[in-house]
């Protein structure tokens, strides 16, 4: 919703005519379909909700959570909508229950915002590590060595990082504002706190 006037003009001249002519539309979640009403177009029977592919739980190798050191991973761009502030505020409570737990924050964003997050994390101690942007093999390694994935977003259209974590066998903690939260709940893949 940045550059509103430009996006509205683009939408009016290009997107909406294309969407009106489309014979079918693919949505990954019912929430995504329901939120699309802002387009002002009635989808009718042209709208298909096809969730991410899912392998039955029996086919997924069980992931062992290490008894001593639990590694919680946040992997996304660093932006206020991702609600990292809430995660940092909750982290001392996690540490009370699991003193050896550590939080890895992977992602990058506006330098002043990242500085503010680091300042919020500083009094908590060395259990939080900011890794910056990760990709490719580094990202795969990070997912492989983590025990839990967390994404406390205030709004998340889809949450591809959640799907990547699930594909690695990680349980996830997501808010209801992450559109994949219904998928997570349906398949008992993690926790969706209030």
XYZ file of N, CA and C in Angstrom:
582
model
N 0.809 -1.191 0.000
C 0.000 0.000 0.000
C 0.860 1.267 0.000
N 2.138 1.075 -0.278
C 3.002 2.235 -0.482
C 2.740 2.749 -1.890
N 3.050 4.013 -2.115
C 2.825 4.656 -3.417
C 1.379 4.445 -3.868
N 0.447 4.795 -3.013
C -0.971 4.541 -3.227
C -1.531 5.014 -4.551
N -1.263 6.250 -4.930
C -1.848 6.794 -6.163
C -1.330 6.045 -7.385
N -0.041 5.761 -7.403
C 0.547 5.040 -8.533
C -0.008 3.621 -8.621
N -0.109 2.962 -7.478
C -0.653 1.604 -7.467
C -2.117 1.592 -7.890
N -2.873 2.573 -7.443
C -4.298 2.635 -7.809
C -4.452 2.810 -9.321
N -3.654 3.691 -9.921
C -3.715 3.899 -11.374
C -3.338 2.615 -12.107
N -2.290 1.950 -11.660
C -1.853 0.691 -12.276
C -2.956 -0.360 -12.151
N -3.535 -0.437 -10.963
C -4.582 -1.415 -10.717
C -5.801 -1.160 -11.604
N -6.208 0.101 -11.699
C -7.388 0.460 -12.483
C -7.191 0.169 -13.969
N -5.999 0.453 -14.500
C -5.760 0.308 -15.947
C -5.295 -1.080 -16.365
N -4.598 -1.794 -15.484
C -4.008 -3.071 -15.898
C -4.541 -4.251 -15.093
N -4.380 -4.198 -13.757
C -4.748 -5.353 -12.930
C -6.225 -5.725 -13.031
N -7.100 -4.767 -12.764
C -8.527 -5.094 -12.718
C -9.064 -5.610 -14.049
N -8.706 -4.991 -15.187
C -9.174 -5.579 -16.458
C -8.685 -7.018 -16.651
N -7.434 -7.275 -16.293
C -6.918 -8.642 -16.413
C -7.654 -9.599 -15.486
N -7.897 -9.155 -14.255
C -8.593 -10.004 -13.294
C -10.034 -10.265 -13.717
N -10.684 -9.273 -14.298
C -12.073 -9.470 -14.759
C -12.143 -10.506 -15.883
N -11.084 -10.561 -16.718
C -11.072 -11.506 -17.847
C -10.561 -12.898 -17.467
N -9.911 -13.023 -16.319
C -9.323 -14.306 -15.933
C -10.402 -15.369 -15.764
N -10.113 -16.541 -16.250
C -11.068 -17.655 -16.118
C -10.965 -18.338 -14.765
N -9.796 -18.215 -14.122
C -9.598 -18.817 -12.808
C -8.572 -17.997 -12.030
N -8.744 -17.990 -10.716
C -7.797 -17.319 -9.839
C -7.386 -18.286 -8.740
N -6.092 -18.343 -8.480
C -5.551 -19.240 -7.457
C -5.229 -18.450 -6.203
N -5.802 -18.879 -5.090
C -5.495 -18.320 -3.783
C -4.907 -19.443 -2.944
N -3.920 -19.117 -2.110
C -3.291 -20.155 -1.297
C -4.027 -20.398 0.014
N -4.833 -19.427 0.449
C -5.605 -19.586 1.678
C -6.974 -18.934 1.485
N -7.928 -19.331 2.305
C -9.248 -18.701 2.246
C -9.161 -17.252 2.703
N -8.252 -16.969 3.643
C -8.071 -15.596 4.098
C -7.611 -14.720 2.938
N -6.668 -15.225 2.143
C -6.184 -14.471 0.987
C -7.340 -14.182 0.024
N -8.170 -15.187 -0.228
C -9.327 -14.991 -1.107
C -10.283 -13.954 -0.517
N -10.578 -14.088 0.778
C -11.522 -13.170 1.416
C -10.999 -11.736 1.437
N -9.686 -11.571 1.622
C -9.103 -10.229 1.646
C -9.057 -9.588 0.260
N -9.232 -10.372 -0.775
C -9.141 -9.828 -2.137
C -10.378 -9.017 -2.535
N -11.365 -8.927 -1.656
C -12.578 -8.177 -1.987
C -12.285 -6.705 -2.253
N -11.137 -6.202 -1.747
C -10.790 -4.801 -1.983
C -10.684 -4.500 -3.473
N -10.489 -5.523 -4.291
C -10.410 -5.320 -5.738
C -11.753 -4.866 -6.316
N -12.837 -5.168 -5.598
C -14.154 -4.789 -6.087
C -14.637 -5.667 -7.230
N -14.126 -6.878 -7.301
C -14.500 -7.809 -8.366
C -15.085 -9.057 -7.717
N -16.208 -9.512 -8.233
C -16.833 -10.739 -7.741
C -16.161 -11.927 -8.423
N -15.517 -12.795 -7.624
C -14.792 -13.937 -8.194
C -15.723 -15.080 -8.563
N -16.771 -15.281 -7.793
C -17.693 -16.377 -8.060
C -16.982 -17.715 -8.077
N -17.320 -18.528 -9.073
C -16.738 -19.870 -9.167
C -15.355 -19.868 -9.809
N -14.826 -18.694 -10.113
C -13.488 -18.608 -10.702
C -12.392 -18.662 -9.652
N -12.750 -18.538 -8.377
C -11.766 -18.511 -7.296
C -11.520 -19.922 -6.763
N -10.260 -20.322 -6.759
C -9.877 -21.638 -6.260
C -8.854 -21.474 -5.146
N -9.168 -22.073 -4.000
C -8.227 -22.057 -2.880
C -7.483 -23.385 -2.910
N -6.192 -23.293 -3.203
C -5.352 -24.489 -3.249
C -4.201 -24.241 -2.273
N -4.264 -24.892 -1.108
C -3.227 -24.656 -0.102
C -1.889 -25.261 -0.527
N -0.848 -24.960 0.226
C 0.461 -25.526 -0.096
C 0.393 -27.046 -0.059
N 1.227 -27.709 -0.832
C 1.242 -29.177 -0.778
C 1.664 -29.638 0.607
N 1.099 -30.721 1.050
C 1.414 -31.210 2.383
C 1.663 -32.705 2.344
N 2.750 -33.141 2.961
C 3.080 -34.551 3.077
C 2.509 -35.034 4.399
N 1.869 -36.187 4.392
C 1.284 -36.722 5.621
C 2.334 -36.795 6.723
N 1.945 -36.530 7.981
C 2.909 -36.506 9.085
C 3.774 -37.761 9.198
N 3.257 -38.914 8.818
C 4.039 -40.149 8.916
C 5.273 -40.103 8.023
N 5.209 -39.339 6.945
C 6.325 -39.280 6.010
C 7.385 -38.269 6.423
N 7.069 -37.434 7.412
C 8.021 -36.419 7.864
C 8.872 -37.007 8.982
N 10.175 -36.935 8.827
C 11.068 -37.452 9.858
C 10.892 -36.629 11.133
N 10.732 -37.291 12.275
C 10.572 -36.527 13.511
C 11.834 -35.735 13.813
N 11.655 -34.527 14.273
C 12.774 -33.641 14.579
C 13.034 -33.708 16.070
N 14.273 -33.926 16.427
C 14.625 -33.992 17.843
C 14.954 -32.600 18.347
N 14.257 -32.174 19.407
C 14.578 -30.901 20.036
C 15.659 -31.187 21.068
N 16.755 -30.499 20.953
C 17.877 -30.719 21.865
C 17.452 -30.398 23.295
N 17.842 -31.250 24.204
C 17.415 -31.110 25.594
C 17.905 -29.818 26.229
N 19.123 -29.428 25.991
C 19.697 -28.273 26.679
C 19.479 -26.969 25.926
N 19.982 -26.884 24.729
C 20.014 -25.612 24.009
C 18.919 -25.605 22.954
N 17.878 -24.831 23.158
C 16.811 -24.705 22.166
C 17.073 -23.465 21.332
N 17.067 -23.643 20.033
C 17.323 -22.526 19.126
C 16.032 -22.123 18.438
N 15.639 -20.877 18.655
C 14.433 -20.322 18.051
C 14.898 -19.405 16.916
N 14.277 -19.569 15.753
C 14.681 -18.813 14.567
C 13.568 -17.892 14.090
N 13.915 -16.627 13.903
C 13.082 -15.672 13.186
C 13.819 -15.413 11.877
N 13.146 -15.602 10.752
C 13.770 -15.427 9.441
C 12.807 -14.675 8.534
N 13.077 -13.394 8.352
C 12.221 -12.554 7.521
C 12.887 -11.189 7.410
N 12.313 -10.335 6.585
C 12.842 -8.972 6.558
C 12.504 -8.314 7.891
N 13.320 -7.389 8.295
C 13.078 -6.689 9.550
C 12.302 -5.415 9.245
N 11.042 -5.442 9.633
C 10.110 -4.353 9.359
C 9.081 -4.354 10.495
N 8.551 -3.200 10.869
C 7.585 -3.161 11.975
C 6.407 -4.129 11.822
N 5.962 -4.404 10.606
C 4.829 -5.311 10.419
C 5.167 -6.739 10.863
N 6.452 -7.072 10.932
C 6.858 -8.422 11.342
C 6.789 -8.596 12.860
N 6.643 -7.476 13.599
C 6.387 -7.494 15.041
C 7.514 -8.132 15.860
N 8.744 -7.892 15.448
C 9.896 -8.419 16.178
C 9.931 -7.848 17.595
N 9.410 -6.646 17.779
C 9.356 -6.036 19.114
C 8.620 -6.942 20.100
N 7.527 -7.533 19.674
C 6.774 -8.445 20.540
C 7.624 -9.664 20.887
N 8.312 -10.188 19.909
C 9.180 -11.342 20.136
C 10.267 -11.010 21.162
N 10.881 -9.848 21.009
C 11.920 -9.439 21.951
C 11.348 -9.204 23.348
N 10.140 -8.664 23.416
C 9.497 -8.433 24.711
C 9.162 -9.757 25.406
N 8.815 -10.773 24.627
C 8.449 -12.081 25.187
C 9.671 -12.942 25.520
N 10.811 -12.621 24.929
C 11.986 -13.480 25.070
C 12.419 -13.706 26.529
N 12.391 -12.703 27.410
C 12.755 -12.978 28.811
C 11.858 -14.042 29.465
N 10.595 -14.105 29.072
C 9.697 -15.142 29.602
C 10.120 -16.526 29.125
N 10.530 -16.606 27.854
C 11.024 -17.877 27.314
C 12.262 -18.304 28.093
N 13.149 -17.365 28.335
C 14.403 -17.673 29.042
C 14.160 -18.106 30.491
N 13.076 -17.635 31.092
C 12.757 -18.086 32.452
C 12.446 -19.582 32.451
N 11.756 -20.045 31.426
C 11.400 -21.469 31.303
C 12.557 -22.297 30.757
N 13.323 -21.705 29.849
C 14.413 -22.413 29.160
C 15.653 -21.526 29.167
N 16.405 -21.524 30.260
C 17.537 -20.600 30.403
C 18.603 -20.713 29.317
N 18.718 -21.872 28.698
C 19.748 -22.045 27.671
C 19.255 -21.731 26.266
N 18.005 -21.312 26.127
C 17.459 -21.027 24.797
C 18.170 -19.838 24.166
N 18.231 -19.862 22.842
C 18.805 -18.723 22.130
C 17.895 -18.362 20.972
N 17.905 -17.103 20.627
C 17.066 -16.565 19.562
C 17.961 -16.045 18.456
N 17.771 -16.575 17.254
C 18.490 -16.113 16.075
C 17.545 -15.279 15.230
N 17.939 -14.054 14.954
C 17.126 -13.159 14.137
C 17.858 -12.951 12.824
N 17.321 -13.568 11.770
C 17.934 -13.489 10.446
C 17.067 -12.624 9.549
N 17.675 -11.622 8.963
C 16.965 -10.719 8.077
C 17.573 -9.342 8.169
N 17.187 -8.510 7.252
C 17.715 -7.153 7.219
C 16.572 -6.191 6.943
N 16.796 -4.943 7.233
C 15.789 -3.918 7.005
C 16.409 -2.544 7.109
N 15.566 -1.555 7.265
C 16.021 -0.179 7.416
C 17.001 -0.092 8.584
N 18.139 0.555 8.355
C 19.213 0.589 9.344
C 18.760 1.160 10.687
N 17.951 2.217 10.678
C 17.516 2.809 11.945
C 16.581 1.860 12.697
N 15.760 1.126 11.971
C 14.858 0.163 12.612
C 15.655 -1.004 13.208
N 16.641 -1.487 12.478
C 17.479 -2.580 12.982
C 18.233 -2.122 14.229
N 18.733 -0.896 14.231
C 19.406 -0.351 15.425
C 18.445 -0.324 16.618
N 17.209 0.074 16.377
C 16.213 0.117 17.459
C 15.941 -1.284 18.015
N 15.877 -2.276 17.140
C 15.673 -3.660 17.597
C 16.866 -4.144 18.413
N 18.060 -3.839 17.925
C 19.266 -4.236 18.660
C 19.309 -3.562 20.033
N 18.889 -2.312 20.099
C 18.858 -1.593 21.378
C 17.851 -2.236 22.330
N 16.705 -2.664 21.796
C 15.713 -3.335 22.632
C 16.244 -4.673 23.128
N 17.035 -5.357 22.305
C 17.554 -6.679 22.657
C 18.748 -6.613 23.603
N 19.488 -5.520 23.588
C 20.743 -5.418 24.346
C 20.598 -5.751 25.839
N 19.594 -5.232 26.543
C 19.494 -5.542 27.976
C 19.158 -7.008 28.266
N 18.677 -7.711 27.274
C 18.257 -9.104 27.480
C 19.473 -10.024 27.607
N 20.592 -9.639 27.018
C 21.801 -10.446 27.135
C 22.223 -11.062 25.819
N 23.143 -12.016 25.920
C 23.744 -12.590 24.718
C 22.981 -13.788 24.161
N 21.755 -14.013 24.603
C 20.967 -15.127 24.075
C 20.302 -14.784 22.747
N 20.440 -13.535 22.306
C 19.854 -13.080 21.037
C 20.982 -12.698 20.100
N 20.903 -13.227 18.881
C 21.930 -12.931 17.887
C 21.276 -12.429 16.602
N 21.705 -11.278 16.132
C 21.242 -10.723 14.868
C 22.217 -11.176 13.780
N 21.704 -11.867 12.771
C 22.553 -12.460 11.742
C 22.597 -11.672 10.445
N 21.692 -10.722 10.268
C 21.603 -10.025 8.991
C 20.929 -10.908 7.955
N 21.039 -10.491 6.698
C 20.417 -11.246 5.611
C 21.112 -12.590 5.431
N 20.330 -13.658 5.263
C 20.880 -14.968 4.936
C 20.128 -15.526 3.731
N 20.809 -16.278 2.930
C 20.184 -16.890 1.764
C 20.924 -18.154 1.379
N 20.353 -18.900 0.457
C 20.989 -20.089 -0.085
C 21.378 -21.115 0.949
N 22.615 -21.577 0.863
C 23.125 -22.615 1.753
C 23.127 -22.157 3.216
N 23.454 -20.898 3.441
C 23.461 -20.375 4.812
C 22.065 -20.455 5.425
N 21.048 -20.149 4.624
C 19.664 -20.216 5.093
C 19.266 -21.664 5.383
N 19.624 -22.568 4.486
C 19.308 -23.986 4.681
C 19.982 -24.527 5.938
N 21.219 -24.147 6.155
C 21.951 -24.575 7.345
C 21.279 -24.043 8.606
N 20.879 -22.804 8.569
C 20.213 -22.168 9.704
C 18.894 -22.870 10.038
N 18.104 -23.165 9.028
C 16.854 -23.901 9.245
C 17.144 -25.287 9.814
N 18.226 -25.906 9.340
C 18.574 -27.242 9.795
C 19.051 -27.302 11.237
N 19.657 -26.241 11.737
C 20.183 -26.273 13.103
C 19.247 -25.622 14.127
N 18.100 -25.160 13.679
C 17.129 -24.543 14.587
C 16.131 -25.579 15.071
N 15.475 -25.273 16.181
C 14.488 -26.179 16.760
C 13.054 -25.696 16.583
N 12.884 -24.380 16.528
C 11.550 -23.777 16.434
C 11.659 -22.552 15.536
N 10.634 -22.326 14.743
C 10.568 -21.136 13.894
C 9.460 -20.242 14.418
N 9.698 -18.921 14.419
C 8.686 -17.996 14.920
C 8.511 -16.826 13.953
N 7.256 -16.446 13.723
C 6.936 -15.281 12.894
C 5.704 -14.596 13.504
N 5.931 -13.560 14.331
C 4.819 -12.908 15.032
C 4.193 -11.743 14.264
N 4.074 -11.851 12.966
C 3.632 -10.742 12.112
C 2.267 -10.190 12.481
N 2.119 -8.886 12.232
C 0.825 -8.223 12.369
C -0.021 -8.452 11.125
N 0.625 -8.729 10.001
C -0.055 -9.075 8.754
C 0.935 -9.777 7.848
N 0.535 -10.917 7.322
C 1.417 -11.690 6.449
C 0.565 -12.323 5.370
N 0.699 -11.825 4.135
C -0.111 -12.342 3.035
C -0.007 -13.850 2.893
N 1.161 -14.372 3.015
C 1.328 -15.816 2.870
C 2.287 -16.340 3.923
N 3.537 -15.997 3.844
C 4.515 -16.462 4.812
C 5.367 -17.588 4.259
N 6.057 -17.331 3.161
C 6.873 -18.362 2.526
C 7.925 -18.900 3.493
N 8.445 -18.056 4.387
C 9.431 -18.532 5.367
C 8.813 -19.575 6.293
N 7.533 -19.432 6.596
C 6.835 -20.421 7.420
C 6.798 -21.750 6.676
N 6.461 -21.707 5.409
C 6.406 -22.921 4.605
C 7.784 -23.577 4.503
N 8.834 -22.762 4.345
C 10.199 -23.301 4.296
C 10.563 -23.978 5.616
N 10.184 -23.366 6.731
C 10.464 -23.960 8.043
C 9.717 -25.282 8.208
N 8.455 -25.303 7.807
C 7.668 -26.529 7.900
C 8.266 -27.637 7.028
N 8.747 -27.260 5.848
C 9.360 -28.240 4.951
C 10.617 -28.853 5.569
N 11.260 -28.108 6.471
C 12.452 -28.616 7.175
C 12.074 -29.377 8.443
N 10.795 -29.493 8.717
C 10.343 -30.229 9.888
C 10.308 -29.428 11.170
N 10.416 -28.109 11.067
C 10.389 -27.275 12.267
C 8.961 -27.005 12.717
N 8.679 -27.111 14.006
C 7.401 -26.595 14.499
C 7.462 -25.074 14.447
N 6.312 -24.440 14.264
C 6.288 -22.990 14.112
C 5.391 -22.341 15.160
N 5.744 -21.108 15.487
C 4.903 -20.257 16.328
C 4.584 -19.045 15.472
N 3.301 -18.884 15.129
C 2.869 -17.783 14.266
C 1.620 -17.142 14.857
N 1.392 -15.896 14.488
C 0.173 -15.220 14.918
C -0.961 -15.548 13.941
N -2.168 -15.266 14.347
C -3.321 -15.480 13.462
C -3.247 -14.598 12.219
N -2.475 -13.527 12.293
C -2.347 -12.611 11.160
C -1.489 -13.180 10.034
N -0.823 -14.302 10.282
C -0.083 -15.006 9.232
C -1.095 -15.900 8.526
N -1.300 -15.683 7.226
C -2.373 -16.406 6.546
C -2.217 -17.922 6.592
N -1.019 -18.411 6.749
C -0.823 -19.855 6.872
C -1.187 -20.389 8.251
N -1.620 -19.535 9.170
C -1.935 -20.000 10.520
C -3.046 -21.048 10.520
N -4.022 -20.904 9.650
C -5.077 -21.920 9.550
C -4.525 -23.264 9.111
N -3.608 -23.245 8.180
C -2.929 -24.451 7.702
C -2.122 -25.079 8.841
N -1.416 -24.241 9.603
C -0.623 -24.716 10.739
C -1.549 -25.381 11.764
N -2.660 -24.741 12.075
C -3.606 -25.286 13.058
C -4.229 -26.589 12.562
N -4.648 -26.601 11.311
C -5.308 -27.781 10.740
C -4.411 -29.012 10.798
N -3.134 -28.853 10.574
C -2.215 -29.985 10.526
C -1.386 -30.138 11.805
N -1.728 -29.368 12.853
C -1.045 -29.441 14.150
C 0.471 -29.276 13.982
N 0.862 -28.213 13.287
C 2.264 -27.994 12.950
C 2.948 -26.979 13.853
N 2.234 -26.461 14.835
C 2.840 -25.464 15.708
C 1.825 -24.841 16.616
N 2.162 -23.645 17.079
C 1.342 -22.930 18.054
C 0.934 -21.593 17.465
N -0.325 -21.227 17.703
C -0.834 -19.922 17.279
C -1.355 -19.230 18.535
N -0.479 -18.463 19.204
C -0.897 -17.828 20.455
C -1.878 -16.680 20.213
N -2.618 -16.344 21.244
C -3.545 -15.203 21.173
C -2.745 -13.917 21.188
